[in-house]
């Protein structure tokens, strides 16, 4: 029998209810005993025992005692001899006493059992409540683990089989099918990153592992792997015997903190880099302003930028003849001195590999940035195999080449190389490199302008000296002749002899002509400098003009011991040219040939060329040294000493300007002591049929 919780029977559990149940049990026992008394007269207490039991079980001591008392009275009065009297006999008294004792014992047992059942019911209720609470707590804990803002995993066994993986961990790994799988198979990257070895160590030793900001590949829905940083804890779990049977893992996403720290470190680095660049710009400005020697300043600046901005700094500069020379290969490691000598041999080559960064910067006149250089890329950028070998010895990682541009002209190329430091040039580095190159170009241009100004002053002084000498040269004989003529007039009171006057006038006319030519050259230079040189084009035949000039110079050539030999075919060469200017060109070339011909034959050749004309004046005189050829057609330039040969140094300059103004070109070929050849090529500005006609 089980005790019924009192709250289920509020009426029968009350005091009156308990006594009522006892009374009902007593009445029921009396009725049953009355009915069966004739059949079992020896046992009048049987059913009353039942009533006492029910009363004690349901109501406790009070109802049980009441039922016992009533039962004694009824049994004694109705069922024990003598009947209908409360005075039993000896046997009856003993029976009643035994009944009472047994009833009391039964009641005691019932009360105890009732109490035990009540306590058991309470215990069961508490157990049920505790179980419900535990299940609720487990569900809450499971929900907490499942929705926790950290990755949580549970693994069991030495093969690390997942038994639990929460939402955050599923998000980190990009899968929700981890449970039931081995870690090495579920996460293929874990082996290569050392996670499986780490789990094995924790499982084997039972020592927890804690790691901070551990890189972890995150696979979002777009399947693009992203690096995530976690603070992880691997804690071994143990069974009842204290043996390790699994691992609990916790991962806390600290990516934002790591990225923030990285950004802070990057910002600190940028600030330090900005300070270093500001210092470098200030120092470079001081270096570039410290001297007007362009090569010295560029060398000093290249040495200044290493190793702050580059491991190597290369400087290539333009030469006057249009070629380029590697001026400097600055570095900071003493052991690279021999390598620097090799690098100086491999400068930029306009005709070389256009992919070579300095060469590309020159050809494109813009910055070339190679962020990452591999061995294959180095071979692609090199001029040849030997150049590739030298580049590999440098070990370049990143490359910037910036042209030095001033007034639209490329004066050189400044190259910065990161090598052994492993650094890479970024977009901000490009801006800084351009600023350095801009300052270097301005310094280079200032130095060259200063050199040009000094050279212009030197040429001016030299020109003034030569011009004064050249102007005095015709004035002196003219003055002497006039003085001699004055003396003749004083000596002859009558008419002066005609032949004497004519000789003086002829000398004076020649000197005046020389003066006029000198003044004319000066006026032409002035017009050219002011941009006021004008041409009056007309259709003319070039052969007759050349013959006239050659004929006019034959007496002068004869006086120097030279002979003029004209080579022209039997055809007319027509074109639209300025007659006076073209005659001036031919005169300058023939006059130079006579002056420097050294008394040897002079050859003048005229022939058609590409629908126009080609005039060649060749002498066999003193020739020109090779270093003077590039500047021969410059203003005030001379290839010979003014002490031995007169002239202002303007004839060839004017000749070149006039020829180019008419759309042609002039060039010279010469060998020292073997003579010079001047060639003029002129377009006709006419149709092909008109330009060449046979008479």
XYZ file of C-alpha atoms in Angstrom:
695
model
C 0.000 0.000 0.000
C 1.158 3.444 -0.763
C 0.385 6.587 1.101
C -1.654 9.038 -0.825
C -0.575 12.593 -0.717
C -2.899 14.551 1.497
C -3.317 17.283 -1.053
C -5.126 14.807 -3.308
C -7.952 14.214 -0.641
C -8.633 17.490 1.137
C -11.955 16.307 2.596
C -10.963 12.856 3.828
C -7.607 14.113 5.032
C -9.244 16.417 7.570
C -9.725 15.416 11.240
C -13.430 14.704 10.784
C -12.736 12.834 7.593
C -10.187 10.560 9.253
C -12.607 9.704 12.133
C -15.389 9.263 9.612
C -13.307 6.709 7.696
C -12.585 4.932 11.030
C -16.274 4.873 11.875
C -17.185 3.533 8.454
C -14.531 0.840 8.767
C -15.850 -0.113 12.245
C -19.475 -0.272 11.040
C -18.430 -2.321 8.027
C -16.522 -4.772 10.235
C -19.497 -5.055 12.648
C -21.933 -5.747 9.841
C -19.673 -8.343 8.256
C -19.013 -10.025 11.622
C -22.732 -10.081 12.377
C -23.364 -11.737 9.024
C -20.712 -14.419 9.375
C -20.834 -14.910 13.173
C -22.946 -18.043 12.814
C -20.388 -19.569 10.469
C -17.175 -18.672 12.335
C -18.138 -18.086 15.986
C -14.587 -18.725 17.230
C -13.091 -15.667 15.581
C -15.088 -12.542 16.437
C -12.093 -10.229 16.163
C -11.138 -10.996 12.534
C -12.987 -8.239 10.733
C -12.452 -5.764 13.587
C -8.698 -6.224 13.077
C -9.310 -5.067 9.532
C -11.248 -2.009 10.741
C -8.434 -1.115 13.181
C -5.902 -1.534 10.372
C -7.846 0.715 7.977
C -8.401 3.318 10.712
C -4.749 3.320 11.727
C -3.580 3.406 8.132
C -5.902 6.239 7.125
C -6.225 8.322 10.259
C -3.332 7.438 12.599
C -3.442 6.863 16.323
C -6.709 8.725 17.185
C -9.045 6.959 14.736
C -7.282 3.608 15.351
C -7.720 3.860 19.131
C -11.350 4.908 18.717
C -11.977 1.946 16.418
C -10.185 -0.391 18.866
C -12.310 0.827 21.807
C -15.533 0.506 19.866
C -14.513 -2.923 18.639
C -13.767 -4.137 22.239
C -17.178 -2.913 23.428
C -19.120 -4.433 20.509
C -17.250 -7.747 20.575
C -17.585 -8.031 24.368
C -21.280 -7.137 24.298
C -22.409 -9.027 21.187
C -19.944 -11.770 20.359
C -18.313 -12.997 23.615
C -20.039 -15.090 26.243
C -21.942 -13.978 28.223
C -23.690 -11.954 25.509
C -25.188 -8.536 25.983
C -23.036 -7.703 28.962
C -19.785 -5.820 29.329
C -18.377 -8.196 31.873
C -16.592 -10.918 29.954
C -15.400 -14.060 31.399
C -11.824 -15.008 31.977
C -11.370 -16.327 28.479
C -13.090 -13.321 26.971
C -10.943 -10.913 28.954
C -7.793 -12.603 27.725
C -9.099 -12.462 24.137
C -9.965 -8.801 24.494
C -6.547 -8.054 25.993
C -4.804 -9.883 23.168
C -7.009 -8.016 20.682
C -6.119 -4.668 22.215
C -2.388 -5.477 22.267
C -2.418 -6.669 18.665
C -4.527 -3.674 17.637
C -2.031 -1.329 19.270
C 0.899 -3.098 17.605
C -0.897 -3.037 14.292
C -1.693 0.621 14.686
C 1.923 1.318 15.576
C 3.098 -0.488 12.449
C 0.487 1.236 10.280
C 1.416 4.647 11.622
C 5.085 3.951 11.005
C 4.375 2.589 7.552
C 2.126 5.516 6.800
C 4.833 7.893 7.873
C 7.444 6.001 5.857
C 5.239 6.052 2.779
C 4.600 9.743 3.264
C 8.327 10.404 3.524
C 8.927 8.136 0.542
C 6.314 10.031 -1.432
C 7.989 13.289 -0.482
C 11.345 11.857 -1.499
C 9.908 10.705 -4.812
C 8.388 14.119 -5.342
C 11.658 15.770 -4.521
C 13.481 13.357 -6.790
C 11.032 14.089 -9.598
C 11.412 17.815 -8.988
C 15.180 17.477 -8.836
C 15.163 15.433 -12.041
C 13.006 18.029 -13.761
C 15.243 20.765 -12.463
C 18.326 18.865 -13.606
C 16.810 18.294 -17.039
C 15.876 21.958 -17.224
C 19.378 22.918 -16.105
C 20.918 20.531 -18.616
C 18.728 21.958 -21.366
C 19.632 25.453 -20.274
C 23.329 24.550 -20.135
C 23.087 22.891 -23.545
C 21.390 26.002 -24.938
C 24.016 28.136 -23.258
C 26.843 26.089 -24.778
C 25.060 25.947 -28.129
C 24.508 29.697 -28.338
C 27.658 30.756 -26.490
C 29.716 33.530 -28.174
C 32.694 31.164 -28.176
C 33.474 27.991 -30.060
C 32.929 24.944 -27.838
C 33.677 21.353 -28.783
C 33.675 18.020 -26.968
C 35.741 15.133 -28.283
C 36.137 11.616 -26.943
C 38.650 8.882 -27.510
C 42.253 8.958 -28.759
C 41.049 9.618 -32.336
C 39.300 12.787 -31.155
C 35.777 12.086 -32.360
C 33.432 15.044 -32.042
C 30.530 14.522 -29.663
C 29.454 18.158 -29.507
C 30.069 21.299 -31.566
C 28.160 24.497 -30.887
C 26.882 27.057 -33.362
C 29.900 29.335 -33.134
C 32.308 26.463 -33.806
C 30.187 25.348 -36.762
C 30.337 28.888 -38.101
C 34.115 29.004 -37.677
C 34.673 25.666 -39.410
C 32.027 26.258 -42.059
C 30.225 22.963 -41.407
C 27.567 21.618 -39.025
C 28.368 17.922 -39.581
C 31.285 17.595 -37.164
C 29.519 15.428 -34.572
C 30.492 11.783 -35.025
C 33.552 12.538 -37.188
C 37.258 12.337 -36.415
C 38.982 15.710 -36.149
C 41.657 14.801 -38.719
C 39.022 13.858 -41.308
C 36.446 16.525 -40.527
C 39.071 19.298 -40.634
C 41.709 18.380 -43.297
C 43.800 21.476 -42.567
C 44.166 20.625 -38.856
C 47.006 18.163 -39.465
C 49.184 20.586 -41.442
C 48.670 23.342 -38.893
C 49.667 21.123 -35.962
C 46.263 20.964 -34.253
C 46.081 17.146 -34.334
C 49.547 16.859 -32.792
C 48.470 19.291 -30.098
C 45.295 17.289 -29.330
C 47.334 14.081 -29.161
C 49.683 15.694 -26.651
C 46.831 16.908 -24.428
C 45.159 13.488 -24.559
C 48.410 11.651 -23.813
C 49.698 13.839 -20.985
C 46.424 15.128 -19.516
C 47.952 18.615 -19.367
C 45.657 21.416 -20.568
C 46.805 23.692 -23.390
C 46.187 27.428 -23.620
C 47.051 29.486 -26.687
C 46.555 33.173 -27.434
C 45.752 34.680 -30.843
C 46.174 31.341 -32.613
C 45.547 31.698 -36.385
C 42.537 29.667 -37.437
C 41.189 29.335 -40.999
C 37.602 30.478 -41.132
C 35.395 29.350 -43.982
C 32.411 31.663 -44.447
C 29.505 30.819 -46.766
C 31.259 32.298 -49.828
C 33.943 29.558 -49.504
C 36.780 32.084 -49.318
C 39.124 31.129 -46.510
C 39.747 33.951 -44.057
C 42.287 33.993 -41.264
C 40.685 34.233 -37.815
C 42.489 34.549 -34.507
C 41.321 32.618 -31.427
C 42.320 32.298 -27.797
C 41.963 28.539 -27.377
C 41.862 26.177 -24.371
C 42.066 22.397 -24.687
C 41.017 20.802 -21.379
C 41.195 17.001 -20.911
C 38.055 15.269 -19.578
C 38.250 12.208 -17.317
C 36.084 9.146 -16.575
C 35.102 7.740 -13.157
C 38.496 6.086 -12.829
C 40.266 9.419 -13.377
C 41.580 8.449 -16.824
C 41.534 10.898 -19.745
C 38.705 9.911 -22.052
C 38.303 13.057 -24.148
C 39.008 16.735 -24.643
C 36.866 19.826 -24.194
C 37.884 22.738 -26.394
C 37.012 26.402 -26.037
C 37.812 29.064 -28.625
C 37.262 32.777 -28.104
C 37.303 34.941 -31.230
C 39.831 37.752 -30.743
C 40.175 38.634 -34.419
C 38.959 42.185 -33.877
C 41.431 42.663 -31.048
C 44.280 41.205 -33.094
C 43.337 43.285 -36.116
C 43.046 46.369 -33.912
C 46.478 45.627 -32.469
C 47.840 45.052 -35.958
C 46.303 48.327 -37.106
C 47.772 50.082 -34.089
C 51.170 48.543 -34.817
C 50.819 49.457 -38.490
C 49.822 52.984 -37.541
C 52.796 53.212 -35.199
C 54.994 51.894 -37.976
C 53.500 54.398 -40.402
C 54.115 57.225 -37.945
C 57.689 56.098 -37.461
C 58.049 55.732 -41.209
C 56.561 59.207 -41.743
C 59.029 60.653 -39.247
C 61.869 58.848 -40.997
C 60.653 60.123 -44.370
C 60.313 63.673 -43.080
C 63.845 63.437 -41.776
C 64.973 61.918 -45.053
C 63.295 64.677 -47.077
C 64.860 67.346 -44.878
C 68.297 65.732 -45.126
C 67.943 65.168 -48.865
C 67.002 68.824 -49.305
C 70.108 69.831 -47.385
C 72.264 67.437 -49.406
C 70.825 68.542 -52.732
C 71.309 72.192 -51.821
C 74.825 71.710 -50.471
C 76.554 71.655 -53.855
C 75.993 72.618 -57.457
C 77.963 69.617 -58.608
C 75.134 67.437 -59.911
C 77.037 64.156 -59.731
C 78.216 64.760 -56.176
C 74.735 65.683 -54.930
C 73.117 62.662 -56.577
C 75.731 60.303 -55.128
C 75.248 61.772 -51.658
C 71.463 61.525 -51.887
C 71.638 57.887 -53.037
C 73.794 57.042 -50.027
C 71.387 58.920 -47.764
C 68.287 56.857 -48.631
C 69.881 53.514 -47.706
C 68.925 51.677 -45.607
C 66.018 53.891 -44.445
C 64.069 53.725 -47.709
C 65.972 51.177 -49.784
C 68.583 48.453 -49.536
C 70.012 49.625 -52.873
C 69.718 52.980 -54.635
C 70.786 53.200 -58.277
C 71.334 56.469 -60.160
C 71.431 56.672 -63.964
C 72.105 60.054 -65.612
C 71.923 61.306 -69.173
C 75.124 62.229 -70.993
C 75.399 65.147 -73.450
C 75.592 62.718 -76.393
C 72.190 61.213 -75.489
C 73.511 58.038 -73.859
C 73.052 57.112 -70.205
C 75.606 56.257 -67.539
C 75.126 54.525 -64.205
C 76.497 57.054 -61.768
C 75.973 55.340 -58.410
C 74.968 51.995 -56.855
C 74.574 52.897 -53.173
C 74.257 50.123 -50.547
C 74.905 49.701 -46.825
C 76.590 46.291 -46.534
C 80.372 46.338 -46.837
C 80.369 42.838 -48.303
C 78.396 44.137 -51.309
C 81.166 46.483 -52.514
C 82.324 44.054 -55.205
C 78.732 43.463 -56.296
C 78.204 47.228 -56.601
C 81.051 47.376 -59.124
C 79.228 44.799 -61.263
C 75.955 46.681 -60.969
C 77.591 49.859 -62.271
C 78.267 48.021 -65.546
C 74.584 47.278 -66.146
C 72.747 50.572 -66.370
C 69.587 51.344 -68.262
C 69.751 50.730 -71.984
C 67.230 52.495 -74.231
C 67.798 49.813 -76.861
C 67.776 46.960 -74.310
C 64.976 45.094 -72.567
C 62.054 47.556 -72.147
C 60.864 45.481 -69.187
C 63.969 46.426 -67.183
C 62.506 48.878 -64.594
C 65.021 51.758 -65.104
C 64.821 51.321 -68.885
C 61.018 51.189 -68.755
C 60.912 54.342 -66.614
C 63.091 56.102 -69.218
C 61.100 54.943 -72.246
C 57.689 55.643 -70.704
C 58.802 58.755 -68.757
C 56.764 57.447 -65.815
C 57.296 55.522 -62.595
C 57.699 51.734 -62.786
C 56.705 49.746 -59.672
C 57.388 46.019 -59.347
C 55.869 45.015 -56.002
C 57.136 41.424 -55.966
C 60.151 40.028 -57.809
C 60.637 36.293 -58.258
C 63.581 34.505 -59.857
C 61.590 33.972 -63.055
C 60.551 37.630 -63.064
C 64.192 38.713 -62.650
C 65.171 36.795 -65.798
C 62.282 38.399 -67.677
C 63.439 41.912 -66.719
C 67.189 41.453 -67.333
C 68.988 42.623 -70.485
C 70.880 39.338 -70.839
C 72.044 36.294 -68.885
C 74.984 38.108 -67.269
C 72.712 40.946 -66.186
C 70.290 38.386 -64.721
C 73.153 36.833 -62.752
C 74.062 40.195 -61.217
C 70.410 40.913 -60.383
C 70.054 37.523 -58.693
C 73.137 38.311 -56.618
C 71.360 41.434 -55.346
C 68.291 39.377 -54.460
C 65.710 42.093 -55.221
C 62.282 41.660 -53.629
C 60.587 44.920 -54.653
C 61.596 47.620 -57.163
C 60.734 51.263 -57.911
C 62.241 53.237 -60.800
C 61.369 56.932 -61.109
C 62.441 59.137 -64.044
C 64.179 62.421 -63.222
C 62.141 64.867 -65.293
C 62.736 68.590 -65.555
C 61.112 70.892 -68.118
C 59.686 67.852 -69.914
C 63.104 66.250 -70.385
C 64.252 62.995 -68.787
C 67.592 63.748 -67.122
C 68.044 60.294 -65.619
C 66.393 57.570 -63.547
C 66.438 57.006 -59.781
C 65.870 53.369 -58.703
C 65.100 51.995 -55.238
C 65.428 48.283 -54.412
C 64.366 46.277 -51.368
C 66.447 43.105 -51.186
C 67.668 41.313 -48.054
C 65.363 43.300 -45.757
C 62.377 41.545 -47.374
C 60.298 44.738 -47.410
C 57.862 45.600 -50.210
C 57.108 48.999 -51.684
C 53.523 50.214 -51.288
C 51.497 53.001 -52.878
C 52.628 55.473 -50.217
C 56.216 54.499 -51.010
C 55.571 55.419 -54.653
C 54.515 58.925 -53.682
C 57.609 59.335 -51.501
C 59.898 57.998 -54.243
C 58.377 60.464 -56.716
C 58.939 63.321 -54.268
C 62.606 62.341 -53.843
C 63.001 62.047 -57.621
C 61.309 65.415 -58.135
C 63.707 67.088 -55.728
C 66.678 65.309 -57.287
C 65.548 66.357 -60.772
C 65.202 69.985 -59.670
C 68.639 69.861 -58.090
C 70.071 68.239 -61.215
C 68.405 70.826 -63.413
C 69.621 73.669 -61.195
C 73.138 72.296 -61.306
C 72.979 71.985 -65.081
C 71.465 75.429 -65.449
C 74.257 76.771 -63.266
C 76.816 74.961 -65.415
C 75.123 76.237 -68.556
C 75.075 79.763 -67.124
C 78.762 79.555 -66.348
C 79.436 78.141 -69.793
C 77.295 80.878 -71.343
C 79.288 83.512 -69.435
C 82.486 81.865 -70.570
C 81.251 81.768 -74.153
C 80.092 85.367 -73.886
C 83.474 86.504 -72.640
C 85.193 84.403 -75.265
C 82.814 85.721 -77.896
C 83.387 89.318 -76.840
C 87.118 88.752 -77.050
C 86.847 87.067 -80.444
C 84.273 89.555 -81.717
C 86.422 92.521 -80.755
C 89.371 90.833 -82.415
C 87.362 89.949 -85.518
C 85.947 93.469 -85.787
C 89.382 94.984 -85.394
C 90.803 92.676 -88.061
C 89.117 94.458 -91.031
C 89.217 97.849 -89.326
C 93.006 97.832 -88.909
C 93.918 97.413 -92.603
C 91.059 99.765 -93.528
C 92.460 102.401 -91.144
C 95.993 101.844 -92.427
C 94.885 102.176 -96.027
C 92.981 105.358 -95.234
C 96.066 106.787 -93.492
C 98.243 105.781 -96.445
C 95.735 107.364 -98.818
C 95.809 110.533 -96.714
C 99.601 110.616 -96.933
C 99.458 110.135 -100.703
C 97.022 113.017 -100.964
C 99.398 115.184 -98.918
C 102.340 114.124 -101.082
C 100.547 114.817 -104.405
C 99.206 118.378 -104.548
C 97.525 117.486 -107.782
C 95.395 114.539 -108.783
C 96.321 111.195 -107.135
C 97.094 108.365 -109.585
C 93.962 106.333 -110.368
C 95.528 102.897 -109.982
C 96.789 103.837 -106.504
C 93.340 105.010 -105.379
C 91.672 101.914 -106.863
C 94.037 99.611 -104.931
C 93.236 101.405 -101.686
C 89.485 101.329 -102.435
C 89.606 97.580 -103.260
C 91.280 96.825 -99.943
C 88.789 98.999 -98.083
C 85.843 97.357 -99.872
C 87.025 93.873 -98.857
C 87.349 94.928 -95.221
C 83.958 96.615 -95.270
C 82.502 93.393 -96.736
C 84.033 91.418 -93.874
C 82.533 93.870 -91.409
C 79.152 93.525 -93.098
C 79.354 89.703 -92.893
C 80.241 89.839 -89.193
C 77.413 92.232 -88.459
C 75.052 90.116 -90.570
C 75.926 86.978 -88.575
C 75.288 88.830 -85.323
C 71.946 90.082 -86.619
C 70.977 86.554 -87.711
C 71.783 85.172 -84.270
C 69.682 87.914 -82.722
C 66.744 87.082 -85.028
C 67.045 83.361 -84.288
C 67.134 83.932 -80.513
C 64.102 86.229 -80.724
C 62.210 83.829 -83.004
C 61.963 86.454 -85.732
C 63.790 84.541 -88.466
C 61.567 84.597 -91.571
C 61.936 82.854 -94.937
C 60.869 84.077 -98.362
C 60.314 80.901 -100.347
C 60.429 80.899 -104.097
C 60.885 78.308 -106.792
C 64.525 78.180 -107.862
C 67.087 75.889 -109.446
C 69.722 74.828 -106.899
C 72.504 73.891 -109.322
C 72.993 77.424 -110.646
C 73.093 78.818 -107.110
C 75.805 76.331 -106.090
C 77.838 77.102 -109.224
C 77.677 80.848 -108.493
C 78.986 80.392 -104.940
C 81.760 78.018 -106.080
C 82.785 80.403 -108.830
C 82.897 83.325 -106.406
C 85.164 81.399 -104.000
C 87.603 80.053 -106.580
C 90.001 83.078 -106.266
C 89.989 82.843 -102.468
C 90.587 79.073 -102.621
C 93.429 79.624 -105.050
C 95.083 82.072 -102.635
C 95.089 79.309 -99.932
C 96.429 76.706 -102.381
C 93.148 74.773 -102.632
C 91.067 73.974 -105.649
C 87.275 73.822 -105.809
C 85.876 70.828 -107.672
C 82.156 70.850 -108.396
C 80.377 67.576 -109.146
C 76.886 68.093 -110.542
C 74.960 66.175 -113.191
C 73.320 67.469 -116.323
C 69.997 68.070 -114.673
C 68.185 70.808 -112.845
C 67.137 70.434 -109.206
C 64.113 72.576 -108.484
C 62.551 73.420 -105.175
C 60.878 76.088 -103.091
C 63.584 77.647 -100.909
C 64.722 81.037 -99.667
C 67.396 82.058 -102.196
C 69.373 84.414 -99.947
C 69.318 82.036 -96.964
C 70.249 79.022 -99.074
C 73.100 81.014 -100.625
C 74.204 81.871 -97.071
C 74.236 78.147 -96.180
C 76.323 77.191 -99.215
C 78.661 80.128 -98.613
C 79.255 79.153 -94.961
C 80.080 75.550 -95.868
C 82.386 76.463 -98.761
C 84.042 79.223 -96.703
C 84.733 76.746 -93.869
C 86.160 74.221 -96.348
C 88.487 76.872 -97.821
C 89.521 78.115 -94.351
C 90.294 74.642 -92.900
C 91.151 72.813 -96.154
C 94.885 73.130 -95.512
C 95.582 73.934 -99.205
C 94.139 70.654 -100.453
C 91.330 70.023 -102.964
C 87.755 70.743 -101.934
C 84.926 68.674 -103.397
C 81.415 70.081 -103.768
C 78.785 67.565 -104.894
C 75.129 68.193 -105.709
C 72.686 65.355 -106.407
C 68.983 64.543 -106.128
C 67.915 62.799 -102.926
C 64.470 61.480 -101.895
C 62.613 63.942 -104.116
C 64.803 66.809 -102.888
C 68.476 67.734 -102.999
C 71.673 66.611 -101.290
C 74.674 68.928 -101.096
C 78.034 67.577 -99.909
C 81.081 69.746 -99.193
C 84.214 67.669 -98.463
C 87.691 68.912 -97.674
C 90.934 67.088 -96.941
C 92.138 69.520 -94.291
C 92.811 69.483 -90.571
C 89.643 67.625 -89.566
C 87.820 67.764 -86.230
C 88.477 65.895 -83.003
C 85.677 63.420 -82.113
C 84.815 65.104 -78.782
C 83.988 68.362 -80.610
C 81.575 66.844 -83.145
C 78.418 66.753 -80.927
C 78.624 70.485 -80.160
C 79.935 71.693 -83.509
C 76.602 73.181 -84.629
C 76.070 74.998 -81.323
C 76.091 78.751 -80.880
C 79.572 80.250 -80.395
C 81.082 76.754 -80.606
C 84.470 76.296 -82.177
C 86.504 73.167 -82.817
C 89.777 75.062 -83.423
C 91.760 77.744 -81.619
C 90.759 81.333 -82.329
C 94.434 82.266 -82.349
C 95.066 80.252 -85.509
C 91.679 80.594 -87.177
C 89.378 83.567 -87.098
C 85.609 83.628 -86.906
C 82.852 84.120 -84.355
C 81.777 80.471 -84.170
C 78.352 81.345 -85.574
C 78.510 80.095 -89.160
C 77.594 76.451 -88.548
C 75.005 77.419 -85.951
C 73.298 79.706 -88.462
C 73.661 77.048 -91.165
C 71.947 74.380 -89.074
C 69.145 76.769 -88.083
C 68.477 77.827 -91.692
C 68.544 74.267 -93.035
C 66.136 73.045 -90.355
C 63.881 76.057 -90.968
C 63.586 74.892 -94.599
C 62.700 71.370 -93.480
C 66.123 69.808 -94.032
C 68.999 68.562 -91.930
C 72.782 68.961 -91.874
C 75.395 66.651 -90.374
C 79.166 66.255 -90.384
C 81.633 63.386 -90.580
C 85.257 64.041 -89.798
C 88.553 62.446 -88.816
C 91.364 64.434 -87.285
C 93.981 65.205 -89.976
C 91.866 63.556 -92.714
C 89.377 66.316 -93.453
C 85.639 66.860 -92.917
C 82.470 66.203 -94.888
C 79.382 68.371 -94.392
C 76.135 67.065 -95.873
C 72.929 69.060 -96.334
C 69.667 67.306 -97.228
C 66.770 69.504 -98.354
C 63.183 68.612 -99.310
C 62.034 70.246 -102.506
C 58.483 71.114 -101.334
C 57.477 70.211 -104.900
C 56.162 67.108 -106.656
C 58.611 64.383 -107.693
C 58.307 65.304 -111.405
C 58.937 68.979 -110.719
C 61.913 68.494 -108.411
C 64.241 66.839 -110.948
C 64.234 67.927 -114.593
C 66.701 67.053 -117.388
C 67.449 70.002 -119.716
